[in-house]
Amino acid sequence: MNKIVQVETVDVKNFQGLDWANTMLESGWTLLSVNGLTLLLGAEKEVAEQYEELLENRV
């Protein structure tokens, strides 16, 4: 069983945040919690290692 090694919060009050959250989810991140308009996403080791590259490709 793999474990979550990195967590990030994403504010989805606007389309840009919603689009970023969608990109992260499509990249393998897991939705851990929803609190209002803030999502808590977690990633296992393999996905977390690609986070910097995902950030660089963010438009």
Short mmCIF file of N, CA and C in Angstrom, two decimals:
data_model
loop_
_atom_site.label_atom_id
_atom_site.label_comp_id
_atom_site.label_asym_id
_atom_site.label_seq_id
_atom_site.Cartn_x
_atom_site.Cartn_y
_atom_site.Cartn_z
N MET A 1 0.84 -1.19 0.00
CA MET A 1 0.00 0.00 0.00
C MET A 1 0.88 1.25 0.00
N ASN A 2 0.63 2.14 -0.92
CA ASN A 2 1.39 3.38 -1.00
C ASN A 2 0.83 4.40 -0.01
N LYS A 3 1.68 5.32 0.37
CA LYS A 3 1.29 6.34 1.33
C LYS A 3 1.40 7.72 0.70
N ILE A 4 0.55 8.64 1.18
CA ILE A 4 0.60 10.03 0.76
C ILE A 4 1.86 10.65 1.35
N VAL A 5 2.68 11.27 0.51
CA VAL A 5 3.93 11.88 0.98
C VAL A 5 3.95 13.39 0.82
N GLN A 6 2.96 13.94 0.10
CA GLN A 6 2.90 15.39 -0.10
C GLN A 6 1.45 15.80 -0.18
N VAL A 7 1.12 16.93 0.46
CA VAL A 7 -0.23 17.47 0.38
C VAL A 7 -0.15 18.93 -0.05
N GLU A 8 -1.14 19.36 -0.77
CA GLU A 8 -1.22 20.75 -1.23
C GLU A 8 -2.68 21.20 -1.11
N THR A 9 -2.87 22.46 -0.79
CA THR A 9 -4.22 23.02 -0.81
C THR A 9 -4.39 23.83 -2.09
N VAL A 10 -5.60 23.79 -2.64
CA VAL A 10 -5.90 24.53 -3.86
C VAL A 10 -7.19 25.30 -3.62
N ASP A 11 -7.12 26.61 -3.82
CA ASP A 11 -8.28 27.48 -3.69
C ASP A 11 -9.03 27.47 -5.01
N VAL A 12 -10.29 27.08 -5.00
CA VAL A 12 -11.06 26.97 -6.24
C VAL A 12 -12.16 28.04 -6.32
N LYS A 13 -11.86 29.23 -5.82
CA LYS A 13 -12.83 30.33 -5.88
C LYS A 13 -12.97 30.89 -7.28
N ASN A 14 -11.99 30.63 -8.14
CA ASN A 14 -12.06 31.13 -9.51
C ASN A 14 -11.72 30.01 -10.49
N PHE A 15 -11.89 30.27 -11.76
CA PHE A 15 -11.66 29.25 -12.77
C PHE A 15 -10.21 28.79 -12.80
N GLN A 16 -9.28 29.71 -12.57
CA GLN A 16 -7.86 29.36 -12.60
C GLN A 16 -7.54 28.31 -11.54
N GLY A 17 -8.07 28.48 -10.35
CA GLY A 17 -7.84 27.50 -9.28
C GLY A 17 -8.52 26.17 -9.59
N LEU A 18 -9.72 26.25 -10.13
CA LEU A 18 -10.45 25.04 -10.50
C LEU A 18 -9.71 24.27 -11.59
N ASP A 19 -9.18 24.99 -12.56
CA ASP A 19 -8.42 24.36 -13.64
C ASP A 19 -7.15 23.71 -13.10
N TRP A 20 -6.46 24.39 -12.16
CA TRP A 20 -5.25 23.84 -11.57
C TRP A 20 -5.56 22.57 -10.78
N ALA A 21 -6.64 22.59 -10.01
CA ALA A 21 -7.05 21.40 -9.25
C ALA A 21 -7.36 20.24 -10.19
N ASN A 22 -8.03 20.53 -11.28
CA ASN A 22 -8.35 19.50 -12.27
C ASN A 22 -7.06 18.92 -12.87
N THR A 23 -6.10 19.78 -13.18
CA THR A 23 -4.81 19.32 -13.72
C THR A 23 -4.11 18.39 -12.73
N MET A 24 -4.12 18.78 -11.47
CA MET A 24 -3.48 17.95 -10.45
C MET A 24 -4.18 16.60 -10.33
N LEU A 25 -5.51 16.61 -10.32
CA LEU A 25 -6.26 15.36 -10.21
C LEU A 25 -6.00 14.45 -11.41
N GLU A 26 -5.94 15.04 -12.60
CA GLU A 26 -5.64 14.26 -13.80
C GLU A 26 -4.23 13.70 -13.78
N SER A 27 -3.33 14.34 -13.02
CA SER A 27 -1.94 13.90 -12.93
C SER A 27 -1.74 12.83 -11.87
N GLY A 28 -2.80 12.47 -11.18
CA GLY A 28 -2.69 11.39 -10.21
C GLY A 28 -2.84 11.78 -8.76
N TRP A 29 -3.05 13.07 -8.49
CA TRP A 29 -3.28 13.50 -7.12
C TRP A 29 -4.62 12.98 -6.63
N THR A 30 -4.77 12.84 -5.32
CA THR A 30 -5.97 12.31 -4.71
C THR A 30 -6.66 13.40 -3.90
N LEU A 31 -7.96 13.52 -4.06
CA LEU A 31 -8.73 14.49 -3.28
C LEU A 31 -8.90 13.93 -1.87
N LEU A 32 -8.36 14.65 -0.89
CA LEU A 32 -8.41 14.20 0.49
C LEU A 32 -9.54 14.85 1.27
N SER A 33 -9.80 16.13 0.98
CA SER A 33 -10.79 16.85 1.77
C SER A 33 -11.28 18.08 1.00
N VAL A 34 -12.50 18.48 1.30
CA VAL A 34 -13.07 19.71 0.75
C VAL A 34 -13.56 20.54 1.93
N ASN A 35 -13.13 21.79 1.98
CA ASN A 35 -13.56 22.70 3.03
C ASN A 35 -13.96 24.01 2.36
N GLY A 36 -15.24 24.18 2.12
CA GLY A 36 -15.71 25.36 1.41
C GLY A 36 -15.20 25.33 -0.02
N LEU A 37 -14.41 26.32 -0.39
CA LEU A 37 -13.86 26.40 -1.73
C LEU A 37 -12.36 26.08 -1.75
N THR A 38 -11.91 25.31 -0.77
CA THR A 38 -10.52 24.89 -0.71
C THR A 38 -10.47 23.37 -0.74
N LEU A 39 -9.63 22.85 -1.62
CA LEU A 39 -9.44 21.41 -1.73
C LEU A 39 -8.10 21.03 -1.14
N LEU A 40 -8.05 19.90 -0.48
CA LEU A 40 -6.80 19.35 0.03
C LEU A 40 -6.49 18.13 -0.83
N LEU A 41 -5.38 18.20 -1.55
CA LEU A 41 -4.99 17.13 -2.45
C LEU A 41 -3.72 16.47 -1.92
N GLY A 42 -3.62 15.17 -2.11
CA GLY A 42 -2.44 14.43 -1.67
C GLY A 42 -1.86 13.61 -2.81
N ALA A 43 -0.57 13.35 -2.71
CA ALA A 43 0.11 12.59 -3.76
C ALA A 43 1.01 11.53 -3.15
N GLU A 44 1.03 10.39 -3.82
CA GLU A 44 1.97 9.35 -3.46
C GLU A 44 3.34 9.73 -4.02
N LYS A 45 4.36 9.00 -3.63
CA LYS A 45 5.75 9.36 -3.95
C LYS A 45 5.97 9.60 -5.44
N GLU A 46 5.51 8.69 -6.29
CA GLU A 46 5.76 8.81 -7.73
C GLU A 46 5.13 10.08 -8.31
N VAL A 47 3.95 10.41 -7.85
CA VAL A 47 3.25 11.60 -8.35
C VAL A 47 3.89 12.86 -7.77
N ALA A 48 4.24 12.81 -6.50
CA ALA A 48 4.84 13.97 -5.84
C ALA A 48 6.17 14.35 -6.48
N GLU A 49 6.92 13.37 -6.95
CA GLU A 49 8.20 13.65 -7.59
C GLU A 49 8.04 14.44 -8.88
N GLN A 50 6.88 14.41 -9.49
CA GLN A 50 6.62 15.12 -10.73
C GLN A 50 5.97 16.49 -10.50
N TYR A 51 5.81 16.89 -9.23
CA TYR A 51 5.10 18.13 -8.91
C TYR A 51 5.80 19.37 -9.46
N GLU A 52 7.13 19.43 -9.32
CA GLU A 52 7.88 20.59 -9.82
C GLU A 52 7.69 20.74 -11.32
N GLU A 53 7.72 19.63 -12.05
CA GLU A 53 7.52 19.68 -13.50
C GLU A 53 6.10 20.14 -13.83
N LEU A 54 5.13 19.68 -13.05
CA LEU A 54 3.75 20.10 -13.24
C LEU A 54 3.61 21.61 -13.02
N LEU A 55 4.29 22.12 -12.00
CA LEU A 55 4.27 23.57 -11.73
C LEU A 55 4.88 24.36 -12.88
N GLU A 56 5.98 23.86 -13.43
CA GLU A 56 6.64 24.56 -14.53
C GLU A 56 5.76 24.62 -15.78
N ASN A 57 4.96 23.59 -15.99
CA ASN A 57 4.09 23.52 -17.17
C ASN A 57 2.77 24.24 -16.97
N ARG A 58 2.55 24.76 -15.76
CA ARG A 58 1.30 25.45 -15.47
C ARG A 58 1.21 26.73 -16.29
N VAL A 59 0.10 26.91 -16.94
CA VAL A 59 -0.08 28.08 -17.80
C VAL A 59 -0.88 29.13 -17.10
#
